């Protein structure tokens, strides 16, 4: 189904852009950390997967953004607790 593909791509774009902004915010605008982008995209894909066939294509961008923020925030919290997470993808 083409709708599933489009919503997945839109969520990935939303998660990637959110991850870039998050990375710039965490480093005070100095650099973009690739790990943040990878984890943000992964979080957006996890967030959109159950609903990709039933949401509007423009809503997928926001779902991906929220998924990226949840994934990045949780990863930062796990690192703050000094929990051993060798992959960095919760």
PDB file of N, CA and C in Angstrom, residues 23-79:
ATOM      1  N   UNK A  23      19.804  17.663  18.672  1.00  0.00           N
ATOM      2  CA  UNK A  23      21.264  17.574  18.743  1.00  0.00           C
ATOM      3  C   UNK A  23      21.892  18.965  18.817  1.00  0.00           C
ATOM      4  N   UNK A  24      21.402  19.884  18.025  1.00  0.00           N
ATOM      5  CA  UNK A  24      21.909  21.253  18.072  1.00  0.00           C
ATOM      6  C   UNK A  24      21.594  21.908  19.410  1.00  0.00           C
ATOM      7  N   UNK A  25      20.435  21.608  19.968  1.00  0.00           N
ATOM      8  CA  UNK A  25      20.062  22.155  21.272  1.00  0.00           C
ATOM      9  C   UNK A  25      20.963  21.603  22.371  1.00  0.00           C
ATOM     10  N   UNK A  26      21.250  20.302  22.323  1.00  0.00           N
ATOM     11  CA  UNK A  26      22.089  19.684  23.357  1.00  0.00           C
ATOM     12  C   UNK A  26      23.534  20.170  23.298  1.00  0.00           C
ATOM     13  N   UNK A  27      24.037  20.495  22.109  1.00  0.00           N
ATOM     14  CA  UNK A  27      25.423  20.951  21.962  1.00  0.00           C
ATOM     15  C   UNK A  27      25.505  22.469  21.844  1.00  0.00           C
ATOM     16  N   UNK A  28      24.411  23.158  22.129  1.00  0.00           N
ATOM     17  CA  UNK A  28      24.345  24.621  22.060  1.00  0.00           C
ATOM     18  C   UNK A  28      24.710  25.154  20.675  1.00  0.00           C
ATOM     19  N   UNK A  29      24.254  24.444  19.638  1.00  0.00           N
ATOM     20  CA  UNK A  29      24.427  24.882  18.261  1.00  0.00           C
ATOM     21  C   UNK A  29      25.784  24.618  17.656  1.00  0.00           C
ATOM     22  N   UNK A  30      26.625  23.831  18.324  1.00  0.00           N
ATOM     23  CA  UNK A  30      27.985  23.632  17.829  1.00  0.00           C
ATOM     24  C   UNK A  30      28.111  22.498  16.828  1.00  0.00           C
ATOM     25  N   UNK A  31      27.406  21.383  17.045  1.00  0.00           N
ATOM     26  CA  UNK A  31      27.536  20.267  16.119  1.00  0.00           C
ATOM     27  C   UNK A  31      26.319  19.375  16.175  1.00  0.00           C
ATOM     28  N   UNK A  32      26.192  18.545  15.148  1.00  0.00           N
ATOM     29  CA  UNK A  32      25.118  17.569  15.059  1.00  0.00           C
ATOM     30  C   UNK A  32      25.731  16.200  15.308  1.00  0.00           C
ATOM     31  N   UNK A  33      25.232  15.502  16.302  1.00  0.00           N
ATOM     32  CA  UNK A  33      25.767  14.198  16.672  1.00  0.00           C
ATOM     33  C   UNK A  33      25.018  13.120  15.887  1.00  0.00           C
ATOM     34  N   UNK A  34      25.729  12.307  15.095  1.00  0.00           N
ATOM     35  CA  UNK A  34      25.055  11.281  14.282  1.00  0.00           C
ATOM     36  C   UNK A  34      24.238  10.285  15.105  1.00  0.00           C
ATOM     37  N   UNK A  35      24.695   9.968  16.305  1.00  0.00           N
ATOM     38  CA  UNK A  35      23.948   9.036  17.163  1.00  0.00           C
ATOM     39  C   UNK A  35      22.559   9.577  17.474  1.00  0.00           C
ATOM     40  N   UNK A  36      22.447  10.879  17.661  1.00  0.00           N
ATOM     41  CA  UNK A  36      21.132  11.478  17.917  1.00  0.00           C
ATOM     42  C   UNK A  36      20.220  11.316  16.707  1.00  0.00           C
ATOM     43  N   UNK A  37      20.760  11.530  15.535  1.00  0.00           N
ATOM     44  CA  UNK A  37      19.940  11.414  14.325  1.00  0.00           C
ATOM     45  C   UNK A  37      19.482   9.973  14.124  1.00  0.00           C
ATOM     46  N   UNK A  38      20.389   9.032  14.318  1.00  0.00           N
ATOM     47  CA  UNK A  38      20.036   7.619  14.147  1.00  0.00           C
ATOM     48  C   UNK A  38      18.961   7.220  15.155  1.00  0.00           C
ATOM     49  N   UNK A  39      19.144   7.583  16.411  1.00  0.00           N
ATOM     50  CA  UNK A  39      18.158   7.226  17.432  1.00  0.00           C
ATOM     51  C   UNK A  39      16.835   7.962  17.233  1.00  0.00           C
ATOM     52  N   UNK A  40      16.882   9.185  16.729  1.00  0.00           N
ATOM     53  CA  UNK A  40      15.650   9.915  16.444  1.00  0.00           C
ATOM     54  C   UNK A  40      14.860   9.279  15.322  1.00  0.00           C
ATOM     55  N   UNK A  41      15.548   8.867  14.280  1.00  0.00           N
ATOM     56  CA  UNK A  41      14.864   8.188  13.170  1.00  0.00           C
ATOM     57  C   UNK A  41      14.322   6.844  13.630  1.00  0.00           C
ATOM     58  N   UNK A  42      15.096   6.129  14.440  1.00  0.00           N
ATOM     59  CA  UNK A  42      14.622   4.851  14.967  1.00  0.00           C
ATOM     60  C   UNK A  42      13.371   5.045  15.831  1.00  0.00           C
ATOM     61  N   UNK A  43      13.380   6.068  16.673  1.00  0.00           N
ATOM     62  CA  UNK A  43      12.200   6.355  17.492  1.00  0.00           C
ATOM     63  C   UNK A  43      10.982   6.718  16.656  1.00  0.00           C
ATOM     64  N   UNK A  44      11.195   7.456  15.573  1.00  0.00           N
ATOM     65  CA  UNK A  44      10.065   7.817  14.711  1.00  0.00           C
ATOM     66  C   UNK A  44       9.511   6.603  13.981  1.00  0.00           C
ATOM     67  N   UNK A  45      10.377   5.689  13.578  1.00  0.00           N
ATOM     68  CA  UNK A  45       9.906   4.472  12.908  1.00  0.00           C
ATOM     69  C   UNK A  45       9.133   3.576  13.868  1.00  0.00           C
ATOM     70  N   UNK A  46       9.591   3.482  15.099  1.00  0.00           N
ATOM     71  CA  UNK A  46       8.867   2.700  16.101  1.00  0.00           C
ATOM     72  C   UNK A  46       7.502   3.318  16.371  1.00  0.00           C
ATOM     73  N   UNK A  47       7.442   4.643  16.400  1.00  0.00           N
ATOM     74  CA  UNK A  47       6.182   5.324  16.703  1.00  0.00           C
ATOM     75  C   UNK A  47       5.156   5.182  15.579  1.00  0.00           C
ATOM     76  N   UNK A  48       5.586   5.187  14.329  1.00  0.00           N
ATOM     77  CA  UNK A  48       4.628   5.173  13.215  1.00  0.00           C
ATOM     78  C   UNK A  48       4.230   3.767  12.796  1.00  0.00           C
ATOM     79  N   UNK A  49       5.015   2.773  13.129  1.00  0.00           N
ATOM     80  CA  UNK A  49       4.767   1.422  12.633  1.00  0.00           C
ATOM     81  C   UNK A  49       3.367   0.888  12.925  1.00  0.00           C
ATOM     82  N   UNK A  50       2.835   0.993  14.151  1.00  0.00           N
ATOM     83  CA  UNK A  50       1.502   0.407  14.375  1.00  0.00           C
ATOM     84  C   UNK A  50       0.373   1.137  13.655  1.00  0.00           C
ATOM     85  N   UNK A  51       0.574   2.393  13.314  1.00  0.00           N
ATOM     86  CA  UNK A  51      -0.538   3.186  12.784  1.00  0.00           C
ATOM     87  C   UNK A  51      -0.331   3.652  11.352  1.00  0.00           C
ATOM     88  N   UNK A  52       0.645   3.119  10.651  1.00  0.00           N
ATOM     89  CA  UNK A  52       0.983   3.690   9.340  1.00  0.00           C
ATOM     90  C   UNK A  52      -0.150   3.583   8.318  1.00  0.00           C
ATOM     91  N   UNK A  53      -1.017   2.609   8.450  1.00  0.00           N
ATOM     92  CA  UNK A  53      -2.101   2.466   7.484  1.00  0.00           C
ATOM     93  C   UNK A  53      -3.344   3.256   7.854  1.00  0.00           C
ATOM     94  N   UNK A  54      -3.405   3.777   9.080  1.00  0.00           N
ATOM     95  CA  UNK A  54      -4.651   4.391   9.521  1.00  0.00           C
ATOM     96  C   UNK A  54      -4.546   5.880   9.851  1.00  0.00           C
ATOM     97  N   UNK A  55      -3.383   6.487   9.674  1.00  0.00           N
ATOM     98  CA  UNK A  55      -3.266   7.919   9.947  1.00  0.00           C
ATOM     99  C   UNK A  55      -3.093   8.673   8.629  1.00  0.00           C
ATOM    100  N   UNK A  56      -3.392   9.962   8.666  1.00  0.00           N
ATOM    101  CA  UNK A  56      -3.187  10.798   7.496  1.00  0.00           C
ATOM    102  C   UNK A  56      -1.690  11.012   7.286  1.00  0.00           C
ATOM    103  N   UNK A  57      -1.325  11.264   6.058  1.00  0.00           N
ATOM    104  CA  UNK A  57       0.092  11.394   5.739  1.00  0.00           C
ATOM    105  C   UNK A  57       0.716  12.593   6.439  1.00  0.00           C
ATOM    106  N   UNK A  58      -0.011  13.672   6.613  1.00  0.00           N
ATOM    107  CA  UNK A  58       0.557  14.846   7.280  1.00  0.00           C
ATOM    108  C   UNK A  58       0.654  14.646   8.786  1.00  0.00           C
ATOM    109  N   UNK A  59      -0.176  13.793   9.363  1.00  0.00           N
ATOM    110  CA  UNK A  59      -0.077  13.500  10.793  1.00  0.00           C
ATOM    111  C   UNK A  59       1.151  12.662  11.116  1.00  0.00           C
ATOM    112  N   UNK A  60       1.630  11.910  10.156  1.00  0.00           N
ATOM    113  CA  UNK A  60       2.790  11.044  10.376  1.00  0.00           C
ATOM    114  C   UNK A  60       4.025  11.856  10.734  1.00  0.00           C
ATOM    115  N   UNK A  61       4.145  13.059  10.180  1.00  0.00           N
ATOM    116  CA  UNK A  61       5.277  13.930  10.507  1.00  0.00           C
ATOM    117  C   UNK A  61       5.306  14.234  12.006  1.00  0.00           C
ATOM    118  N   UNK A  62       4.148  14.550  12.572  1.00  0.00           N
ATOM    119  CA  UNK A  62       4.068  14.882  13.997  1.00  0.00           C
ATOM    120  C   UNK A  62       4.263  13.647  14.874  1.00  0.00           C
ATOM    121  N   UNK A  63       3.735  12.519  14.433  1.00  0.00           N
ATOM    122  CA  UNK A  63       3.936  11.275  15.177  1.00  0.00           C
ATOM    123  C   UNK A  63       5.416  10.920  15.203  1.00  0.00           C
ATOM    124  N   UNK A  64       6.092  11.084  14.076  1.00  0.00           N
ATOM    125  CA  UNK A  64       7.525  10.824  14.021  1.00  0.00           C
ATOM    126  C   UNK A  64       8.317  11.772  14.899  1.00  0.00           C
ATOM    127  N   UNK A  65       7.913  13.025  14.943  1.00  0.00           N
ATOM    128  CA  UNK A  65       8.605  14.003  15.790  1.00  0.00           C
ATOM    129  C   UNK A  65       8.468  13.659  17.268  1.00  0.00           C
ATOM    130  N   UNK A  66       7.269  13.307  17.676  1.00  0.00           N
ATOM    131  CA  UNK A  66       7.051  12.935  19.071  1.00  0.00           C
ATOM    132  C   UNK A  66       7.803  11.648  19.403  1.00  0.00           C
ATOM    133  N   UNK A  67       7.784  10.684  18.490  1.00  0.00           N
ATOM    134  CA  UNK A  67       8.525   9.447  18.713  1.00  0.00           C
ATOM    135  C   UNK A  67      10.019   9.682  18.847  1.00  0.00           C
ATOM    136  N   UNK A  68      10.552  10.588  18.044  1.00  0.00           N
ATOM    137  CA  UNK A  68      11.973  10.917  18.137  1.00  0.00           C
ATOM    138  C   UNK A  68      12.288  11.578  19.475  1.00  0.00           C
ATOM    139  N   UNK A  69      11.448  12.511  19.914  1.00  0.00           N
ATOM    140  CA  UNK A  69      11.683  13.174  21.196  1.00  0.00           C
ATOM    141  C   UNK A  69      11.608  12.192  22.364  1.00  0.00           C
ATOM    142  N   UNK A  70      10.658  11.278  22.309  1.00  0.00           N
ATOM    143  CA  UNK A  70      10.539  10.276  23.378  1.00  0.00           C
ATOM    144  C   UNK A  70      11.776   9.373  23.380  1.00  0.00           C
ATOM    145  N   UNK A  71      12.188   8.917  22.203  1.00  0.00           N
ATOM    146  CA  UNK A  71      13.360   8.054  22.122  1.00  0.00           C
ATOM    147  C   UNK A  71      14.635   8.747  22.574  1.00  0.00           C
ATOM    148  N   UNK A  72      14.849   9.965  22.129  1.00  0.00           N
ATOM    149  CA  UNK A  72      16.051  10.703  22.507  1.00  0.00           C
ATOM    150  C   UNK A  72      16.039  11.077  23.986  1.00  0.00           C
ATOM    151  N   UNK A  73      14.899  11.490  24.478  1.00  0.00           N
ATOM    152  CA  UNK A  73      14.795  11.834  25.894  1.00  0.00           C
ATOM    153  C   UNK A  73      15.003  10.631  26.799  1.00  0.00           C
ATOM    154  N   UNK A  74      14.442   9.507  26.403  1.00  0.00           N
ATOM    155  CA  UNK A  74      14.622   8.288  27.191  1.00  0.00           C
ATOM    156  C   UNK A  74      16.068   7.830  27.161  1.00  0.00           C
ATOM    157  N   UNK A  75      16.706   7.919  26.006  1.00  0.00           N
ATOM    158  CA  UNK A  75      18.111   7.534  25.905  1.00  0.00           C
ATOM    159  C   UNK A  75      18.983   8.435  26.780  1.00  0.00           C
ATOM    160  N   UNK A  76      18.708   9.730  26.787  1.00  0.00           N
ATOM    161  CA  UNK A  76      19.450  10.653  27.642  1.00  0.00           C
ATOM    162  C   UNK A  76      19.235  10.327  29.117  1.00  0.00           C
ATOM    163  N   UNK A  77      18.002   9.991  29.476  1.00  0.00           N
ATOM    164  CA  UNK A  77      17.689   9.637  30.857  1.00  0.00           C
ATOM    165  C   UNK A  77      18.406   8.346  31.267  1.00  0.00           C
ATOM    166  N   UNK A  78      18.421   7.365  30.389  1.00  0.00           N
ATOM    167  CA  UNK A  78      19.106   6.094  30.668  1.00  0.00           C
ATOM    168  C   UNK A  78      20.610   6.344  30.857  1.00  0.00           C
ATOM    169  N   UNK A  79      21.183   7.197  30.033  1.00  0.00           N
ATOM    170  CA  UNK A  79      22.607   7.530  30.187  1.00  0.00           C
ATOM    171  C   UNK A  79      22.855   8.271  31.494  1.00  0.00           C
TER     172      UNK A  79
END
